XYZ file of C-alpha atoms in Angstrom:
636
model
C -0.039 0.072 -0.020
C 1.605 3.136 -0.999
C 1.625 6.204 1.187
C 1.732 9.972 0.747
C 5.282 11.604 1.227
C 4.246 12.895 4.621
C 2.910 9.394 5.728
C 6.266 7.850 4.452
C 8.230 10.240 6.686
C 6.070 9.442 9.743
C 6.022 5.801 8.965
C 9.691 5.622 8.716
C 10.043 7.643 12.040
C 7.999 5.089 13.573
C 10.635 2.588 12.594
C 13.416 4.745 13.677
C 11.675 4.974 17.189
C 11.439 1.192 17.392
C 15.363 0.995 16.290
C 16.189 3.366 19.184
C 13.930 1.738 21.760
C 15.659 -1.646 21.223
C 19.084 -0.015 21.445
C 17.914 1.343 24.821
C 15.855 -1.359 26.116
C 16.611 -4.555 24.113
C 14.105 -6.696 26.071
C 11.169 -4.696 24.488
C 8.671 -6.554 22.472
C 7.017 -4.753 19.552
C 3.484 -4.543 18.241
C 2.726 -2.123 15.567
C 3.864 1.514 14.548
C 1.696 3.174 11.893
C 1.557 6.831 10.764
C -1.381 8.935 11.852
C -3.089 12.239 10.798
C -1.000 14.004 13.169
C 2.313 11.997 13.482
C 3.113 8.375 14.403
C 3.200 6.019 17.266
C 4.582 2.517 18.169
C 3.227 -0.014 20.845
C 5.705 -1.638 23.179
C 5.472 -4.496 25.711
C 8.023 -3.674 28.301
C 8.269 -4.254 32.151
C 10.055 -0.913 32.461
C 7.487 1.976 32.551
C 8.585 4.679 30.239
C 9.134 8.083 31.659
C 9.684 11.422 30.139
C 13.409 11.209 30.802
C 13.397 7.840 28.790
C 11.880 9.747 25.920
C 14.586 12.283 25.908
C 17.156 9.274 25.682
C 15.175 7.505 23.192
C 14.906 10.837 21.029
C 18.788 11.175 21.164
C 19.204 7.613 19.868
C 16.836 8.411 17.052
C 19.056 11.321 16.056
C 21.909 8.817 15.874
C 20.023 6.363 13.606
C 19.043 9.233 11.451
C 22.717 10.598 11.356
C 23.927 7.097 10.385
C 21.903 7.356 7.179
C 20.576 3.865 7.173
C 18.869 2.655 4.002
C 15.472 1.276 4.105
C 15.352 -1.813 2.170
C 12.258 -4.044 1.272
C 12.337 -7.947 1.223
C 9.341 -10.073 0.173
C 9.339 -13.448 1.699
C 7.091 -16.631 1.964
C 5.061 -17.181 5.136
C 7.229 -19.748 6.465
C 10.262 -17.480 5.862
C 8.323 -14.760 7.641
C 7.934 -16.901 10.749
C 11.541 -17.776 10.759
C 12.680 -14.134 10.534
C 10.313 -13.257 13.548
C 11.517 -15.982 15.627
C 15.107 -15.091 14.934
C 14.544 -11.441 15.988
C 12.713 -12.595 19.032
C 9.455 -10.940 18.266
C 6.980 -13.824 18.276
C 4.834 -12.425 21.065
C 2.880 -9.951 18.660
C 4.412 -10.218 15.319
C 3.182 -13.835 14.642
C -0.545 -12.678 15.303
C 0.116 -9.648 12.852
C 1.470 -12.220 10.266
C -1.726 -14.223 10.590
C -3.707 -11.175 9.881
C -2.212 -10.925 6.227
C -4.560 -12.546 3.896
C -3.111 -15.539 1.915
C -3.248 -13.654 -1.347
C -1.317 -10.663 -0.110
C 2.447 -10.249 -0.406
C 4.430 -10.432 2.815
C 7.273 -8.062 3.153
C 9.720 -6.738 5.903
C 11.614 -3.544 6.024
C 15.061 -3.184 7.306
C 17.126 -0.226 8.384
C 20.605 -0.935 9.883
C 20.214 -3.536 12.483
C 16.309 -3.149 12.648
C 13.970 -5.494 10.675
C 10.190 -5.165 10.930
C 7.240 -6.983 9.417
C 5.930 -4.194 7.297
C 3.770 -3.494 4.125
C 5.613 -0.063 3.616
C 6.204 2.338 2.299
C 9.182 4.435 3.491
C 11.801 7.129 2.652
C 15.051 5.857 1.192
C 17.321 6.829 3.792
C 16.871 7.681 7.501
C 18.508 11.043 6.872
C 15.418 12.094 4.794
C 13.684 12.392 8.169
C 14.634 15.932 8.845
C 12.196 17.126 11.655
C 10.551 14.936 14.508
C 9.737 15.128 18.066
C 8.402 12.413 20.558
C 5.443 13.894 22.494
C 3.907 11.531 25.101
C 3.420 8.120 26.509
C 0.030 6.468 26.838
C -1.462 2.965 27.675
C -3.008 0.992 24.664
C -4.722 -2.314 24.844
C -3.344 -4.795 22.291
C -5.669 -4.675 19.253
C -7.699 -1.976 21.202
C -9.507 -4.780 23.363
C -9.418 -4.070 27.029
C -9.354 -7.986 27.584
C -5.908 -7.935 26.147
C -2.679 -6.671 27.778
C -2.040 -3.148 27.928
C 0.934 -1.980 26.194
C 2.970 1.389 26.218
C 2.503 3.634 23.254
C 5.038 6.275 22.416
C 3.414 8.939 20.401
C 5.541 11.380 17.965
C 5.166 13.633 15.244
C 7.315 14.422 12.112
C 7.059 16.859 9.214
C 9.165 17.631 6.068
C 10.825 20.825 7.519
C 11.715 22.102 10.979
C 9.553 25.314 10.444
C 6.294 23.046 9.985
C 7.458 21.146 13.109
C 7.796 24.278 14.922
C 4.398 25.478 13.810
C 2.726 22.228 15.049
C 4.527 22.129 18.402
C 3.197 25.799 18.842
C -0.312 24.632 18.059
C 0.067 21.892 20.537
C 1.189 24.397 23.251
C -2.042 26.433 22.328
C -4.104 23.327 22.787
C -2.711 22.727 26.144
C -3.480 26.402 27.165
C -6.906 25.945 25.643
C -7.640 22.522 27.156
C -11.400 22.509 28.238
C -10.704 20.332 31.256
C -8.179 22.811 32.714
C -10.038 25.872 31.780
C -13.397 24.339 32.880
C -11.758 23.604 36.315
C -10.070 27.146 36.593
C -13.315 29.171 35.470
C -15.637 26.794 37.431
C -17.677 25.584 34.553
C -18.209 22.063 35.173
C -17.120 19.179 37.312
C -16.631 15.461 36.995
C -16.906 13.455 40.296
C -15.823 9.956 40.847
C -18.796 9.388 43.212
C -21.109 10.277 40.472
C -19.309 8.592 37.743
C -16.984 9.033 35.068
C -18.323 10.598 31.911
C -21.196 12.035 33.840
C -21.179 15.860 33.847
C -22.042 18.222 36.680
C -22.751 21.575 35.249
C -21.819 24.341 37.863
C -23.564 27.640 38.138
C -21.046 29.374 35.596
C -21.387 26.408 33.089
C -25.060 26.357 33.401
C -25.150 29.890 32.261
C -23.382 29.140 29.153
C -25.572 26.110 28.222
C -28.833 28.058 29.098
C -27.724 30.966 26.713
C -26.990 28.472 24.004
C -30.425 26.827 24.460
C -32.078 30.259 24.499
C -30.334 31.054 21.238
C -31.176 27.972 19.327
C -34.817 27.990 20.869
C -35.322 31.405 19.301
C -34.428 30.127 15.851
C -36.534 27.116 16.362
C -39.586 29.278 17.005
C -38.879 31.129 13.770
C -38.712 27.883 11.828
C -42.050 26.575 13.179
C -40.740 23.848 15.658
C -42.653 22.595 18.753
C -40.827 22.002 22.003
C -41.469 18.568 23.576
C -40.205 16.928 26.601
C -39.583 13.024 27.050
C -38.453 10.674 29.794
C -35.046 9.481 30.248
C -35.860 5.768 30.150
C -38.177 3.643 27.890
C -39.479 0.119 27.644
C -37.297 -2.397 25.737
C -40.080 -3.000 23.216
C -39.808 0.535 21.984
C -36.015 0.190 21.130
C -36.491 -3.400 19.803
C -38.986 -1.770 17.309
C -36.435 1.051 16.548
C -33.661 -1.467 16.076
C -31.274 -0.026 18.836
C -31.821 -2.853 21.095
C -30.074 -5.322 21.194
C -28.053 -4.638 17.883
C -26.233 -1.731 19.486
C -26.169 -2.867 23.080
C -22.370 -2.634 23.263
C -22.604 1.144 23.121
C -25.504 1.206 25.720
C -26.052 0.807 29.294
C -27.421 -2.552 30.302
C -31.178 -3.282 30.119
C -32.911 -3.919 33.294
C -35.746 -5.983 34.174
C -38.953 -4.950 36.075
C -38.543 -5.495 39.825
C -41.164 -8.061 40.178
C -40.006 -10.201 37.372
C -36.553 -10.038 38.537
C -37.563 -11.282 41.928
C -39.432 -14.056 40.199
C -36.594 -15.278 38.144
C -34.200 -14.952 40.866
C -36.140 -17.520 42.643
C -36.240 -19.674 39.683
C -32.415 -19.786 39.584
C -32.341 -18.028 36.370
C -28.754 -17.371 35.258
C -27.408 -14.090 34.053
C -27.133 -15.365 30.346
C -30.532 -16.600 30.383
C -31.905 -13.360 31.945
C -30.137 -11.484 29.041
C -31.401 -13.814 26.375
C -35.106 -13.423 27.825
C -34.622 -9.548 27.807
C -33.590 -9.663 24.051
C -35.933 -11.830 22.613
C -39.323 -11.262 20.841
C -42.407 -13.026 20.139
C -43.086 -14.744 16.880
C -45.851 -12.184 16.246
C -43.382 -9.276 16.682
C -40.730 -10.939 14.581
C -43.287 -11.677 11.806
C -44.700 -8.187 11.891
C -41.415 -6.299 11.942
C -39.899 -8.607 9.110
C -42.987 -7.932 6.998
C -42.858 -4.280 7.378
C -38.970 -3.924 6.574
C -39.323 -6.694 3.827
C -36.333 -8.551 5.311
C -35.591 -11.308 7.931
C -33.784 -9.010 10.281
C -35.252 -10.520 13.314
C -33.756 -14.271 12.973
C -35.432 -17.142 14.520
C -32.724 -17.588 17.429
C -34.294 -14.358 18.885
C -37.890 -15.593 19.037
C -39.259 -17.092 22.298
C -42.538 -17.941 23.797
C -44.328 -14.975 25.323
C -44.484 -16.493 28.755
C -40.827 -16.720 28.818
C -40.075 -13.100 27.626
C -38.945 -10.509 30.396
C -40.140 -7.026 30.076
C -37.731 -4.296 30.982
C -36.551 -0.834 30.474
C -33.236 1.121 29.488
C -31.735 4.355 29.719
C -32.631 5.991 26.314
C -29.601 5.961 23.913
C -31.800 7.997 21.331
C -34.549 10.689 21.530
C -36.143 9.595 18.269
C -38.261 6.541 19.437
C -39.963 8.836 21.929
C -40.608 11.797 19.355
C -41.973 9.059 16.943
C -44.620 8.055 19.523
C -45.579 11.752 19.959
C -46.065 12.027 16.186
C -48.093 8.665 16.320
C -50.126 9.677 19.257
C -52.783 11.581 16.902
C -53.777 11.364 13.331
C -52.107 13.547 10.808
C -53.251 15.047 7.414
C -50.761 15.949 4.757
C -51.910 19.671 5.474
C -50.278 19.029 8.866
C -46.908 18.254 7.513
C -44.044 18.930 8.133
C -44.401 18.299 12.035
C -41.156 19.508 13.657
C -40.654 18.305 17.226
C -37.581 19.644 19.064
C -36.169 18.775 22.728
C -33.004 19.178 24.598
C -33.143 15.585 25.330
C -30.656 13.867 27.467
C -29.515 10.360 26.365
C -26.847 7.783 27.772
C -24.306 5.812 25.842
C -21.772 3.196 27.389
C -18.348 4.592 26.454
C -15.209 2.728 27.343
C -13.443 4.413 30.190
C -10.279 4.922 28.127
C -12.236 6.963 25.552
C -13.805 9.429 28.022
C -12.512 12.815 27.725
C -13.840 15.736 29.737
C -16.843 17.147 28.133
C -16.157 15.982 24.526
C -16.468 12.260 25.084
C -19.022 11.340 27.836
C -21.666 8.823 28.851
C -24.634 11.171 29.651
C -25.209 14.029 27.123
C -28.028 16.343 26.090
C -28.618 16.748 22.453
C -30.338 19.871 20.809
C -32.338 17.194 19.078
C -35.316 17.502 16.537
C -37.251 15.146 14.251
C -39.086 16.500 11.411
C -41.939 14.244 9.896
C -42.745 15.304 6.221
C -43.856 14.176 2.821
C -41.309 12.831 0.297
C -41.728 16.136 -1.713
C -40.865 18.208 1.370
C -37.585 16.330 2.018
C -35.382 18.550 0.002
C -36.662 22.000 1.560
C -36.595 20.552 5.052
C -33.056 19.278 4.834
C -32.128 22.838 3.589
C -33.859 24.320 6.383
C -32.010 22.182 8.875
C -28.630 23.098 7.206
C -29.496 26.762 7.281
C -29.947 26.451 11.108
C -26.552 24.878 11.442
C -24.913 27.690 9.515
C -26.827 30.261 11.650
C -25.276 28.636 14.719
C -21.785 28.554 13.323
C -21.794 31.996 11.946
C -23.022 33.502 15.164
C -20.064 31.645 17.179
C -17.552 32.761 14.474
C -16.799 29.158 13.476
C -16.687 29.981 9.699
C -13.957 27.446 8.862
C -15.605 24.091 8.322
C -16.279 21.282 5.779
C -19.180 19.005 5.253
C -19.183 15.252 5.075
C -22.087 13.237 3.565
C -22.191 9.822 5.196
C -23.342 6.987 3.100
C -23.908 3.408 3.575
C -21.327 0.806 2.708
C -22.701 -1.525 -0.019
C -20.562 -4.375 1.514
C -22.004 -4.114 4.891
C -25.137 -5.524 6.492
C -25.496 -3.084 9.255
C -28.070 -0.961 7.395
C -31.702 -1.564 7.482
C -34.496 -0.766 5.001
C -35.325 -0.871 1.115
C -32.466 -0.009 -1.235
C -34.600 2.488 -3.407
C -35.304 4.618 -0.241
C -31.767 4.598 0.617
C -30.959 5.888 -2.917
C -33.367 8.628 -2.583
C -32.342 9.598 0.891
C -28.564 9.643 -0.186
C -29.459 11.807 -3.306
C -31.291 14.259 -0.986
C -28.186 14.573 1.230
C -25.861 14.948 -1.898
C -28.084 17.559 -3.294
C -28.274 19.682 -0.216
C -24.686 19.539 0.716
C -23.998 21.012 -3.043
C -26.041 24.213 -2.035
C -23.793 25.037 0.915
C -20.799 26.485 -0.974
C -18.183 24.647 0.944
C -16.085 21.630 0.292
C -17.843 18.364 0.894
C -16.759 14.717 0.677
C -18.827 11.488 0.477
C -17.821 8.919 2.884
C -19.222 5.391 2.383
C -19.754 3.421 5.808
C -20.417 6.662 7.793
C -24.315 6.494 7.661
C -26.401 5.766 10.473
C -28.069 2.414 10.468
C -31.301 3.841 9.527
C -30.132 6.625 7.010
C -27.678 8.656 5.201
C -26.335 12.056 7.074
C -24.787 15.126 6.657
C -22.103 16.245 9.230
C -20.479 19.579 9.743
C -16.785 19.274 10.559
C -15.462 22.397 12.307
C -12.005 23.732 12.215
C -11.242 25.579 15.359
C -8.730 28.771 15.776
C -5.854 26.463 16.141
C -6.610 24.267 13.162
C -8.091 21.239 14.984
C -11.207 19.456 13.418
C -14.223 18.583 15.502
C -17.455 16.805 14.235
C -20.489 18.879 15.635
C -23.781 19.499 13.750
C -25.617 16.670 11.959
C -28.659 16.248 9.738
C -29.965 12.769 8.756
C -32.647 11.527 6.147
C -34.501 8.541 7.342
C -37.037 6.420 5.413
C -36.685 3.373 7.666
C -37.782 4.255 11.203
C -41.321 5.457 9.860
C -41.515 1.879 8.514
C -40.600 0.147 11.528
C -43.096 2.184 13.597
C -45.644 1.837 10.896
C -46.176 5.688 10.632
C -48.607 7.324 8.368
C -50.588 10.447 7.458
C -53.638 10.921 5.230
C -52.831 12.225 1.730
C -54.848 14.278 -0.638
C -56.270 11.202 -1.915
C -57.578 10.285 1.517
C -55.342 7.265 1.653
C -52.679 6.517 4.212
C -49.080 7.507 3.144
C -45.632 7.006 4.881
C -43.914 10.043 6.135
C -40.066 10.619 5.720
C -38.291 11.529 8.994
C -35.402 13.839 9.332
C -33.092 13.834 12.315
C -31.119 16.929 13.205
C -28.845 18.373 16.028
C -27.012 21.558 15.200
C -25.101 21.468 18.232
C -24.661 17.712 18.373
C -24.494 17.523 22.173
C -24.451 20.353 24.699
C -21.426 18.727 26.553
C -19.248 18.336 23.418
C -20.301 21.568 21.981
C -19.594 23.462 25.167
C -16.189 21.584 25.603
C -15.300 22.844 21.918
C -16.447 26.323 22.595
C -14.329 26.431 25.680
C -11.364 25.677 23.666
C -12.167 27.805 20.616
C -12.693 30.762 22.618
C -9.899 29.716 25.173
C -12.520 30.725 28.004
C -12.682 34.189 26.489
C -16.330 34.038 25.799
C -18.275 36.932 23.858
C -20.200 38.983 26.087
C -23.530 37.359 25.570
C -22.072 33.828 26.506
C -19.858 34.773 29.496
C -20.996 33.631 32.795
C -19.873 36.917 34.507
C -20.232 39.656 31.892
C -19.258 42.958 33.748
C -17.266 43.485 37.029
C -17.167 46.865 38.758
C -13.909 47.549 40.396
C -14.061 50.451 42.890
C -10.761 52.002 43.437
C -11.673 52.907 47.253
C -14.392 52.433 49.742
C -15.517 55.973 48.954
C -17.152 55.191 45.692
C -18.872 51.832 46.930
C -22.290 53.551 46.809
C -21.758 54.654 43.316
C -20.797 51.119 42.407
C -23.821 49.612 44.076
C -26.073 51.871 42.164
C -24.436 51.060 38.908
C -24.625 47.363 39.796
C -28.366 47.668 40.270
C -28.836 49.309 36.969
C -26.782 46.638 35.137
C -28.661 43.892 36.698
C -32.126 45.491 35.974
C -31.065 45.719 32.422
C -30.565 41.642 32.541
C -26.792 41.861 32.608
C -24.749 39.435 34.770
C -22.640 41.862 36.737
C -20.771 41.833 40.248
C -18.681 44.310 42.070
C -15.170 43.461 43.567
C -15.143 45.039 47.172
C -12.120 43.328 48.320
C -9.710 45.652 50.076
C -6.798 44.613 47.525
C -5.140 47.373 45.409
C -6.522 48.121 41.997
C -3.841 46.293 40.069
C -4.699 43.052 42.139
C -8.345 43.451 41.418
C -7.792 43.957 37.677
C -5.399 41.016 37.485
C -8.093 38.731 39.323
C -10.732 39.789 36.661
C -8.183 38.937 33.716
C -7.495 35.546 35.269
C -11.183 34.846 35.651
C -11.660 36.092 32.056
C -14.418 38.682 32.759
C -14.995 40.364 29.376
C -15.733 43.847 30.599
C -14.059 45.640 33.718
C -15.472 48.991 34.851
C -13.024 50.902 36.918
C -14.662 53.360 39.447
C -12.868 56.350 41.010
C -13.910 59.679 42.365
C -13.823 61.383 39.142
C -16.003 58.631 37.484
C -18.422 58.968 40.244
C -18.634 62.712 39.884
C -19.081 62.510 36.201
C -21.372 59.454 36.159
C -19.021 57.788 33.976
C -16.809 54.392 34.052
C -13.327 53.557 32.754
C -13.779 50.803 30.448
C -11.444 47.841 30.038
C -12.300 44.912 27.868
C -10.270 41.583 27.402
C -10.518 41.984 23.613
C -9.263 45.527 23.411
C -7.610 46.571 26.583
C -8.091 49.949 28.146
C -10.863 51.862 26.240
C -10.848 54.938 28.325
C -13.566 56.824 30.159
C -17.238 56.655 28.977
C -20.542 58.023 30.282
C -22.289 55.049 32.150
C -25.415 55.542 30.270
C -23.545 55.237 26.814
C -21.717 52.124 28.078
C -24.848 50.363 29.272
C -26.600 50.779 25.870
C -23.376 49.527 24.266
C -23.416 46.278 26.527
C -27.115 45.774 25.946
C -26.748 45.967 22.278
C -23.626 43.549 22.220
C -25.759 41.034 24.146
C -28.764 41.309 22.329
C -27.109 41.118 19.031
C -24.943 38.167 20.292
C -21.874 39.993 18.767
C -18.284 38.611 18.988
C -15.761 40.731 20.681
C -13.786 43.115 18.446
C -10.071 43.007 19.081
C -8.089 46.244 18.918
C -6.204 46.670 15.540
């Protein structure tokens, strides 16, 4: 498999890394070392725990390997020869398993540089000296083959670029990322908390963080009202039958919290000596009537005979909802609809729960409980194109308001070789065409990615690039012909006959937790005035102007602005410094002259010292900035 020139540099660097590690730690056992989008890594099995001091030694040895200008040479061998080479170099523990992964009809090759030889398909640079700029970055644990049932190996991450300037720019971005880390800023600015007693991946929104979330919800709710959405509320759990109908259970149980039986049934089967495996089977099973009905609706044998069980053996139960859509479907189905009623647009800030592996959790951006700004639109087939465009326009409004103008669009399609997708092929064709055509109207680059569709339909994802160049997948829009079939939804058409609606799923923010985590890093905690938990801080120079400050504070709060006053006895410089550290957007300094003139000395984080202004003038400015959700204008 050929690689790009940059991938070749990075892959060669992973081999140089392994060469150096074996020189420093000859007992190390090797697994794999591929290039990545941002650099490279290699996984090692070693009793010694790597330290940052070790990385410095390894990096120095890598530079020696590069200076030796070793040639990368490729050698194709038979499978038996490959086994002999692996045994000869003492790397049977993982390399023999990797050898078994290679299909019989694929060539087997090794690459050698100096004394180091590795099972590898390639490709590489010609000589080690062609690696001009690299840096080892970090150490992490990584389960062999990504399975936590296997041994945890030690992964060394690094990066490499064609030039030292490009490497320096990347390292500067990494430093920026550390400064912007939402986990650190969230703690420093008191925005959210994760507590072991509550559970990893479960966010506690503190008062300051709750303000940001509420402002975002208010913002999107205003836009939803303009577009004719109706707000709904649904419970956090649902019966298993609901998710069996939707297809979420049991097919996606690996990413869901376990289902639980009703208490009286649980007590009964415990008395019968029912095993855990049998209980699970009885929770997942369906009646023959349900299976026949669902298979007939979908035109497939998606529910296989091994899932069918007599009704008296079935267990009824509940689960924490992994999706809001089945609940919204039931709201739509709760009353009859005419074609004149469509589209019906139901929106909810609905909390859902997914089981993420502990190693994948990351602050607010990868969690186990999250709230989606979710909506589901039920429309006629003729309305799909306009409704998708309306959803996309909503995402664009959100991104432009927040200054996120650098993004691309990804159209997720089904993988024709996969059996995870449900529904009629003709409906899939129509849904994919609708997504393609809508993406073409956005005026930004978009890619088509087979295999990225949801199991029930294709989707359009917005991939945002933040101010330091990192990409985040946020807003999404999905076209779904399948769930309306599974739930047997209908509306009465102009011919007085029942017709099947099309369903559109959309979430401009994606999840409030992930979106806020990205926003914290995008703004580095310097939120625009309308989003900032504390918008304005009054800083009196002395106690003599406290009464003036309290009068202004009352006026600011009466105008709906979030303002406080620093009444500590510290010196002025210390008060201003405290406000800067706490990233308060506007600081109003009050002295005797300001009190006499009914004015304030304005300092903003965006522009610094803006001088003295009449308080009435400043108040109107602040109200306007909040009302228009303006972004802060930095001083030229």
